[in-house]
Amino acid sequence: MTKLAPVLSAHWDEKDSFTIAAYTRHGGYKASAKALAMDPDAVIQLVKDSGLRGRGGAGFPTGMKWGFIPQGDEKDHYLVVNADESEPGTCKDTPLLMANPHVLIEGCIIACHAIRAKQAFIYIRGEVTHVVRRVNQAIEDAYKAGHLGKGIDIVLHVGAGAYICGEETALLDSLEGFRGQPRLRPPFPAIAGLYARPTVVNNVESIASVPAIIANGAQWYQAMGTEKSKGTTLYSLSGHVTNPGQFEAPLGITLREILELSGGVRAGHKLKFWTPGGSSTPLFTDEHLDTPLDYEGVAAAGSMLGTKALQIFDETTCVVRAVLRWTEFYKHESCGKCTPCREGTWWLVQILRDLENGVGTEDDLAKLLDLCDNIMGRSFCALGDGATSPITSSIQYFRDEYIAHLTNGGCPFDPVKSTLFSGANA
Amino acid sequence: MAYTPDQLQVMDAIIKRYPRSRSAIMPLLHYEQSLAGYVTNEGIELIAKLLTLETAEVSAVATFYTQYKRKPVGEYHVGVCTNTLCAVMGGDAIFAALKEHLGVENDGVTADGKVSLEHIECNAACDYAPVVMANWEFYDNQDVSSAKELVDSMRKGTPKAPTRGPNSLVTWKEASAVLAGINDGKANEGLQAGEPTLLGLKLSREGK
Amino acid sequence: MTTTQENPTAQEVELITVVIDGFEVSVPKGTLVIRAAEKLGIQIPRFCDHPLLDPVGACRQCLVDIEINGRAFPKPQASCTIPVEPNMIVKTQLTSAVAEKAQRGVMELLLVNHPLDCPVCDKGGECPLQNQAMSTGNGETRFEGVKRTFEKPIAISSQVLLDRERCVLCARCTRFSEQIANDPFITLNERGALQQVGIYENQPFESYFSGNTVQICPVGALTGAAYRFRARPFDLVSTPSACEHCASGCDMRTDVRRGKTLRRLAGDDAAVNEEWNCDKGRWAFKYVTAVDRLTTPLVRGADGVLATASWPEALAAAASGLKGKRAAVLVGGRATSEDAYGYSKFARIALGTNDIDFRARVTTDEERDFLAAKVVGSTTTYRDIDVADHVVLVGFEPEEESPIVFLRINKQVRKRALKVSAVATKLSIGVDKLKAEFIRVAPGAEGSAVAALSLTAKSVILVGERASESTGLLSAVVQLGDKSGAKIAWIPRRAGERGAIEAGALGALLPGGRPVADAAARVDISTLWGVSSLPANPGRTTSEIISSLNNGELDAVVVGGIDPLDMANSAEVLAALKKSFVVSLEIATSAVTELADVVLPVAAITEKSGSFLNWEGRPRAFDSAVSDSLNRSDLRILSAIADQMGESIMLGTVTQAVREIASLGKWDGARAKFAPVAATGAQKISGNEFLLTSWRRLLDLGTMQKGEANLAGTARKSVAVISPKRAETLGVKDGDILRVSNKHGAISLPALVEDIHDDAVWVPRNSFGTQTLISLNAVHGDVVTVVKA
Ligand SMILES: Cc1cc2nc3c(=O)[nH]c(=O)nc-3n(C[C@H](O)[C@H](O)[C@H](O)COP(=O)(O)O)c2cc1C
Ligand code: SF4
Ligand code: FES
């Protein structure tokens, strides 16, 4: 049985955990002091050795990403922290920043030093007023304490409601004051990112993981996790479970283990389908309860670890309704730049709506799959690809349920049953 | 609306945060919403002038992001998450109930201007589903009756406090100022984390 | 000494060989796959791709399979964004089933929200979407849902209409406006399926280059008000043509239906206008069919009244009126090269004089010398701008006065931050867009500012025709050029000016830049023309001709297409014409035809063949686009008059003129010498006095913009510009009315407080509500009084 391993979350249960006092009480800003005394290349090497991989979804090795920044080029370099967290199901960076913003700030200081950047930006989604307050206050306090403003500066940039701005190049355009649409690559951000300068874009959790790595060493971090997926990470459990919440565990833990720890699927119900890493990662079912939740394990089972957003749905949930709603999300969030995603999501929603209402024929399923084939790998960025994941995977596992809508002339499920307050005051 | 010298000074400070002025467009739009409640034409024209952009460039940005409103919203802007997980767990029912209760459609504002309603996408609080946001503060674990009570309290002018947020709910304009990066001194108010956030840590302390 | 460096064009271009659909092709490094395929004749469908815009890869129509060094990309790639690489193997729709399906899929998706209104769409018949839907699309639609709808169409300027439903969101128009024209007035708004092109509600799409967006829109989403619903493409006959409006030298296409020009499009000349033009060139062609168009000759009878006459009568009247008289020629800057040559030869042979000038504007001897010494034969080109280290604008506002030059400079500013400096009185919109260094001078003080510049042999000085209005300025330019080795180009406003110089339509020059004063030059030309001798004394300038007509030293004048209102002393001009025997060759009634003794209607540009030399000296020949009963070029008429006078010039046809000009050969004798003139500097002012400065805007009251109200609607608003300091003294803010006056008259315009020299007040020269030359009879640097009205 895998044991939980709170590192990032280690002190969140202290009432003042978000203050600089609490953070320093637990050794905060010692890692940055240590890192600043090191050669930047040594810091990059240490992060490389730790095996830390990006927690924003793609799992790219963080140290390697830092190593791509050209050195000695006399240009300004930038660190940009991706705190846009908008992938459905994903809810880890937000509580992290609410409970302990200073760990991110310390991580930024270390990362800036490593990549020779003087300026970091934290791009946070705009729909979280209190988190914005906390991060802003933490930055102010870090300046007051002298951690910032002596060669390294941080600016908090608040988004305004656009999932696509989580995509790193759209984020950069947004940060430069444009509409958040993805950029053509190459050039990659490491060469020409923010203001066309070498830029590292990392997820909140990736950067927040760095201070502990510096403090405890690469060996310590390496020792946790699986062969190619090192360290601990936040798994976010939500949905039809007895106890939802954040679980920090070594990579490779299974859903079965997390459910056992936390009290399982809600009483009297059983698991139907779940996402391993947000809505853009193909659905899993109870077949996958023992899939190791690391980058390789999930990929081998046909999905992606993504953001480790474990959204659990029990047997009361209509998969067609679930998928339709996600598809509506992608339609709403499509940036509009490329044809397959913009027009494809428009069309997908219409077909799925019909299917959910029992209108259509089995041929529409084939059409749906063919449409997904015309979107997947044809769109400009991964949003379009992600939009097809719930559809293709749900048809793979629940084809009969789609057909049942058609034969039933509508949805056979009672939506009330799947609510949290079913039987109560619904 | 005329802008006061103080307001212009705030805008100038916002612009100075960035190495290139154009980057200030988003915080300036948030700031405009904190003054006018929404993005007015005067706001667009002023921002264009301050950033030496064409007005079309500013309105292009303003219309891309859903948090920027081109018409007034309520003093309390209520967002009900109806993305899949929240929807399934009760968000749909809450949204339907609030529409009826307030007598408004999606994006509608009550006649008294107190409350506006919008269905929103996933707000990164899935472990607290179903989630309702007001002025982008968290109201966790809602159900139909708690949501109705919430909007009723807003209409009375005594809104309930957010579950994870400051001690009392600020207005839409005040929240917009926070999003523009202006410190309202409330960062230390409220919980550091809700129960779900702490669940794993608690279990770990229990040796799991 | 190395030899390779002497010839920069011989620079090695690295070639890369790739295989596309099994065929090898070698293309320069950096070539995009989509264009490498074109070289093989393989057409990959596309929408957002445009060779002159930055790649975006947005429409995804051009997907192909690519493999490099044996490693295949996991998914099809947009061929419009990927440059060729060594060992690249590309499979297009022709050889890859995946690419073929991908393209079909994208095409199907593009049509999801596209209305099926081809039968009523202006683009029908020449629509890339329609064409590619035929070649790449499925026969039937699988889409049974609800299409997006928009209110349609909306006017985004008085000239451009937008049908959002038809838009495929390729962003060509918005990218053009931002990248090429530097006028980001149209943008993509909203997002996702609601994304749409639009303007900001209070700022219409008033860009001088807006028509290009209509031309490059791959569907019928953007249409020009002037052409909307007028014709189907297959009803049109297209003729390559040259733009007659300015000296930029655009290649154009004229589309005619049943003898009537319905539209003009930018042609494609990579060396000049690339694929762009300006809205004046595109839309100002209705003057040709304007109501005041002259159709028959007129002769002033014994009763003093102009009356319709037959051609033989009119020609005879002209000939007898000129024969044996002391006559001169004023030709204007709009003649074709061939016509200008006709006037030049007519003056020398039929009238026996060098009294000819094409400069119907404020002119000086300094300028005439400058033209003869530095402009004729000059070889500065657009290419020099492309490679310049510094471009200096002197008395020249490229966006207003030669828009394609503006685009070219802008391109280099965008591409490589080309340094641009402008010696000017006022910071203009265009100069601001070029991020130029603004060297602010008082009107009249330009010369010393130019003298203070330091340039290199790679620099280019672009001098406008207004430089002649500041004494000593051209001399300063010449000196700067001599000192630094910088190239000098003179960029006049009108299409025919450079051609007129080369044709010898100037008192000091014979055709081919031969100085009149040079005996060998005269022998050259007299031999060619088969005459025993040519007049040897240099001819009068425009202003000398006018004053000589007035004081009786001259009796008669042949006037070809000039507008006295272009000259500061218009009253004097009109008086001179009234006094003299005037033969006027014109397309429409004008102040000159009113006073003429013989009026001979000539063909408009679309009705005749000929050529123009642009500011570079680059010829562009064109054929008549409209066959018309008025197909009479000026030179044919001049030739007929000369015949009647018994002094044949033998230029019955344009072809004859072309042949004769070609046989002129090069003049390798000495060039006319330039005699520098000392700058006089700005005039002194006090109190409410200001120094007037003005230029003409691209869209204004120009006679060739008549009849096109939609175009006029996009003209910049008339304002009087003063500096913040003077505005404060006058207690004036933006929008207050300013009264600009002198002893001749006054102009009242709304004030605009802007970056301008404190001593100066700027007003547009010939715009709505302000015809400076007529109202004030004042030129650049003259003292005027400005008060708050
Ligand atoms: C549509 C889309 C949305 C994304 N949203 C986020 C996000 O909210 N937060 C995030 O960190 N990464 C997000 N990503 C991934 C980022 O593009 C990028 O890979 C990541 O920020 C890199 O950080 P990491 O290497 O630390 O994971 C998104 C990607 C896509 C395609
Ligand atoms: S896939 Fe295309 S339309 Fe969708 S978000 Fe990415 S770039 Fe925008
Ligand atoms: S033409 Fe290549 S993506 Fe549009």
Coordinates of C-alpha atoms in Angstrom, one line a residue, chain C residues 405-687:
Chain C
V405 CA 6.9 53.8 -50.7
F406 CA 5.3 54.0 -47.3
L407 CA 4.5 50.3 -47.4
R408 CA 8.0 49.4 -48.4
I409 CA 9.6 51.4 -45.7
N410 CA 7.1 50.0 -43.2
K411 CA 8.0 46.5 -44.2
Q412 CA 11.6 47.1 -43.5
V413 CA 10.8 48.9 -40.2
R414 CA 8.8 45.8 -39.2
K415 CA 11.3 43.3 -40.5
R416 CA 14.6 44.7 -39.3
A417 CA 13.8 48.0 -37.4
L418 CA 15.1 50.1 -40.3
K419 CA 16.0 53.5 -39.0
V420 CA 13.9 56.3 -40.5
S421 CA 14.2 60.0 -39.9
A422 CA 11.8 62.6 -41.1
V423 CA 12.8 66.3 -41.5
A424 CA 9.4 67.9 -41.2
T425 CA 7.4 70.5 -39.5
K426 CA 4.8 68.2 -38.1
L427 CA 4.7 64.6 -36.9
S428 CA 2.4 63.0 -39.3
I429 CA 0.3 59.8 -38.8
G430 CA 2.4 58.0 -41.3
V431 CA 5.8 59.0 -39.9
D432 CA 4.6 58.1 -36.5
K433 CA 3.6 54.7 -37.8
L434 CA 7.1 54.2 -39.2
K435 CA 8.5 54.9 -35.7
A436 CA 10.7 57.4 -37.3
E437 CA 12.9 59.9 -35.7
F438 CA 11.0 63.2 -36.1
I439 CA 13.4 66.1 -36.7
R440 CA 11.1 69.0 -36.0
V441 CA 11.8 72.1 -37.9
A442 CA 10.2 75.4 -38.5
P443 CA 8.7 75.8 -42.0
G444 CA 11.6 77.1 -44.1
A445 CA 14.3 75.9 -41.8
E446 CA 14.5 72.4 -43.3
G447 CA 17.8 73.1 -45.0
S448 CA 19.9 73.4 -41.9
A449 CA 18.4 70.3 -40.3
V450 CA 19.3 68.3 -43.4
A451 CA 22.8 69.7 -43.4
A452 CA 23.2 68.5 -39.8
L453 CA 22.5 64.9 -40.7
S454 CA 25.2 62.3 -41.0
L455 CA 24.6 59.4 -43.4
T456 CA 26.5 56.6 -45.1
A457 CA 26.7 55.3 -48.6
K458 CA 24.0 52.8 -47.7
S459 CA 21.5 55.5 -46.7
V460 CA 18.7 56.7 -48.8
I461 CA 17.3 60.2 -48.9
L462 CA 13.8 60.4 -50.2
V463 CA 12.9 63.9 -51.3
G464 CA 9.4 65.0 -52.0
E465 CA 8.3 67.6 -54.5
R466 CA 7.5 70.0 -51.6
A467 CA 11.2 70.3 -50.9
S468 CA 11.2 73.0 -53.6
E469 CA 9.1 75.1 -51.2
S470 CA 11.9 75.6 -48.8
T471 CA 14.7 77.6 -50.4
G472 CA 18.1 75.9 -50.2
L473 CA 16.6 72.6 -49.1
L474 CA 17.4 70.7 -52.3
S475 CA 20.9 72.2 -52.2
A476 CA 21.3 70.8 -48.7
V477 CA 20.1 67.4 -49.9
V478 CA 22.6 67.4 -52.7
Q479 CA 25.4 68.4 -50.4
L480 CA 24.4 65.7 -47.9
G481 CA 24.3 63.1 -50.7
D482 CA 27.7 64.2 -52.0
K483 CA 29.3 64.2 -48.6
S484 CA 27.9 60.8 -47.5
G485 CA 27.5 59.0 -50.7
A486 CA 23.9 58.4 -49.7
K487 CA 21.5 57.7 -52.5
I488 CA 18.9 60.4 -53.4
A489 CA 15.5 59.8 -54.8
W490 CA 13.0 62.4 -55.7
I491 CA 9.5 61.2 -55.3
P492 CA 6.9 63.5 -56.8
R493 CA 3.2 63.0 -56.3
R494 CA 2.1 62.5 -59.8
A495 CA 2.5 59.5 -62.0
G496 CA 3.9 61.3 -65.0
E497 CA 6.5 63.6 -63.5
R498 CA 9.5 61.3 -63.8
G499 CA 8.5 60.4 -67.3
A500 CA 8.1 64.1 -68.2
I501 CA 11.7 64.8 -67.0
E502 CA 13.1 61.9 -69.1
A503 CA 11.0 63.1 -72.0
G504 CA 12.5 66.6 -71.8
A505 CA 9.3 68.4 -70.8
L506 CA 11.5 70.8 -68.9
G507 CA 13.1 74.0 -70.2
A508 CA 16.6 72.9 -69.5
L509 CA 16.4 69.3 -70.8
L510 CA 15.9 67.5 -74.0
P511 CA 14.8 63.9 -74.1
G512 CA 17.0 61.4 -72.3
G513 CA 18.4 63.9 -69.8
R514 CA 20.3 65.8 -72.5
P515 CA 21.1 69.4 -71.3
V516 CA 19.7 71.9 -73.7
A517 CA 22.8 74.0 -73.2
D518 CA 25.0 71.2 -74.5
A519 CA 25.5 71.5 -78.3
A520 CA 26.3 67.9 -78.7
A521 CA 23.0 67.0 -77.0
R522 CA 21.1 69.2 -79.3
V523 CA 22.8 67.6 -82.3
D524 CA 21.9 64.2 -81.0
I525 CA 18.2 65.0 -80.8
S526 CA 18.0 67.1 -83.9
T527 CA 19.5 64.2 -85.9
L528 CA 17.0 61.8 -84.4
W529 CA 14.1 64.2 -85.1
G530 CA 15.4 65.0 -88.6
V531 CA 15.4 68.8 -88.1
S532 CA 18.3 71.1 -88.8
S533 CA 18.5 72.7 -85.4
L534 CA 16.9 73.0 -82.1
P535 CA 16.4 76.1 -79.9
A536 CA 19.5 76.6 -77.8
N537 CA 18.5 78.9 -75.0
P538 CA 17.1 77.2 -71.9
G539 CA 13.3 77.5 -71.7
R540 CA 11.2 79.3 -69.2
T541 CA 9.8 77.6 -66.0
T542 CA 6.1 77.4 -65.3
S543 CA 6.1 80.6 -63.3
E544 CA 8.2 82.4 -65.9
I545 CA 5.8 81.2 -68.6
I546 CA 2.9 82.6 -66.6
S547 CA 4.5 85.9 -66.0
S548 CA 5.6 86.2 -69.7
L549 CA 2.0 85.5 -70.8
N550 CA 0.9 88.2 -68.5
N551 CA 3.4 90.8 -69.5
G552 CA 3.1 90.0 -73.2
E553 CA 6.4 88.3 -73.8
L554 CA 4.5 85.2 -74.8
D555 CA 1.3 85.1 -76.8
A556 CA 0.0 81.6 -76.6
V557 CA 0.2 78.4 -74.6
V558 CA -0.7 74.8 -75.0
V559 CA -2.0 73.4 -71.7
G560 CA -2.2 69.7 -71.1
G561 CA -4.0 68.6 -68.0
I562 CA -3.0 71.1 -65.4
D563 CA -5.1 72.6 -62.6
P564 CA -4.4 76.3 -61.9
L565 CA -5.6 75.6 -58.4
D566 CA -2.4 73.6 -57.8
M567 CA -0.4 76.8 -58.0
A568 CA -0.2 79.4 -55.3
N569 CA -0.7 82.3 -57.7
S570 CA -3.8 80.9 -59.2
A571 CA -5.3 84.3 -59.9
E572 CA -2.2 85.3 -61.9
V573 CA -2.4 82.0 -63.8
L574 CA -6.0 82.6 -64.7
A575 CA -5.3 86.1 -65.7
A576 CA -2.5 84.9 -68.0
L577 CA -4.7 82.3 -69.6
K578 CA -7.4 84.9 -70.1
K579 CA -5.0 87.1 -72.0
S580 CA -3.4 84.5 -74.2
F581 CA -4.3 82.1 -76.9
V582 CA -4.9 78.9 -75.1
V583 CA -5.1 75.4 -76.5
S584 CA -6.3 73.0 -73.8
L585 CA -6.0 69.2 -74.0
E586 CA -8.3 67.9 -71.3
I587 CA -10.5 65.1 -70.3
A588 CA -13.0 67.1 -68.4
T589 CA -14.1 70.8 -68.1
S590 CA -11.9 72.8 -65.8
A591 CA -10.8 76.3 -65.0
V592 CA -8.4 76.1 -68.0
T593 CA -11.0 74.8 -70.5
E594 CA -13.3 77.6 -69.5
L595 CA -10.7 80.2 -70.6
A596 CA -9.3 78.3 -73.6
D597 CA -9.7 79.2 -77.2
V598 CA -9.5 75.7 -78.4
V599 CA -10.4 72.7 -76.2
L600 CA -9.5 69.3 -77.4
P601 CA -10.9 66.3 -75.5
V602 CA -8.4 63.6 -74.9
A603 CA -8.6 60.0 -73.7
A604 CA -8.5 59.1 -70.1
I605 CA -5.9 56.6 -68.9
T606 CA -8.1 53.6 -69.2
E607 CA -9.0 54.5 -72.7
K608 CA -5.5 54.7 -74.2
S609 CA -2.2 52.9 -74.2
G610 CA 1.1 54.2 -73.0
S611 CA 3.4 54.0 -70.1
F612 CA 4.4 55.7 -66.9
L613 CA 7.8 56.0 -65.3
N614 CA 7.5 55.8 -61.6
W615 CA 9.8 57.6 -59.2
E616 CA 12.4 55.0 -59.7
G617 CA 12.4 55.6 -63.5
R618 CA 10.8 52.2 -64.0
P619 CA 8.5 52.0 -66.9
R620 CA 5.1 50.3 -66.8
A621 CA 3.3 50.0 -70.1
F622 CA -0.4 49.5 -70.4
D623 CA -3.0 49.0 -73.1
S624 CA -6.3 50.6 -73.3
A625 CA -8.8 48.8 -71.1
V626 CA -11.9 50.5 -72.5
S627 CA -12.2 50.9 -76.2
D628 CA -13.9 54.1 -76.7
S629 CA -14.6 56.7 -79.3
L630 CA -12.5 59.0 -77.3
N631 CA -9.4 56.9 -77.8
R632 CA -7.2 59.9 -78.6
S633 CA -4.0 60.2 -76.8
D634 CA -2.6 63.7 -76.4
L635 CA 0.3 62.9 -78.7
R636 CA -1.9 62.0 -81.6
I637 CA -3.7 65.3 -81.3
L638 CA -0.4 67.2 -81.0
S639 CA 0.8 65.4 -84.0
A640 CA -2.2 66.5 -86.0
I641 CA -1.8 70.1 -84.9
A642 CA 1.8 70.0 -85.8
D643 CA 0.9 68.6 -89.2
Q644 CA -1.6 71.5 -89.7
M645 CA 1.2 73.9 -88.7
G646 CA 3.4 72.4 -91.3
E647 CA 5.9 71.3 -88.7
S648 CA 5.3 67.6 -88.4
I649 CA 6.4 65.7 -85.3
M650 CA 5.4 62.4 -86.7
L651 CA 3.9 60.9 -83.6
G652 CA 0.6 59.6 -84.9
T653 CA 0.5 56.7 -82.6
V654 CA 1.7 55.7 -79.2
T655 CA 3.6 52.8 -80.8
Q656 CA 5.5 55.3 -82.9
A657 CA 6.4 57.3 -79.9
V658 CA 7.5 54.2 -78.0
R659 CA 9.8 53.2 -80.9
E660 CA 11.3 56.6 -81.2
I661 CA 11.9 56.9 -77.4
A662 CA 13.6 53.5 -77.5
S663 CA 15.9 54.7 -80.3
L664 CA 17.0 57.7 -78.3
G665 CA 20.0 55.9 -76.9
K666 CA 21.9 56.8 -73.8
W667 CA 23.3 60.2 -73.2
D668 CA 26.8 59.8 -72.0
G669 CA 27.8 63.4 -72.1
A670 CA 28.0 65.6 -69.1
R671 CA 25.0 66.1 -66.9
A672 CA 23.6 69.5 -66.2
K673 CA 25.5 71.1 -63.3
F674 CA 23.7 71.8 -60.0
A675 CA 24.2 75.3 -58.7
P676 CA 23.6 75.3 -54.9
V677 CA 21.4 77.9 -53.4
A678 CA 21.8 79.2 -49.9
A679 CA 19.0 78.5 -47.5
T680 CA 17.1 81.5 -46.4
G681 CA 15.7 80.0 -43.2
A682 CA 12.3 80.4 -41.6
Q683 CA 10.6 83.8 -41.5
K684 CA 10.4 85.7 -38.3
I685 CA 7.0 85.8 -36.6
S686 CA 5.5 87.4 -33.6
G687 CA 2.2 87.4 -31.7

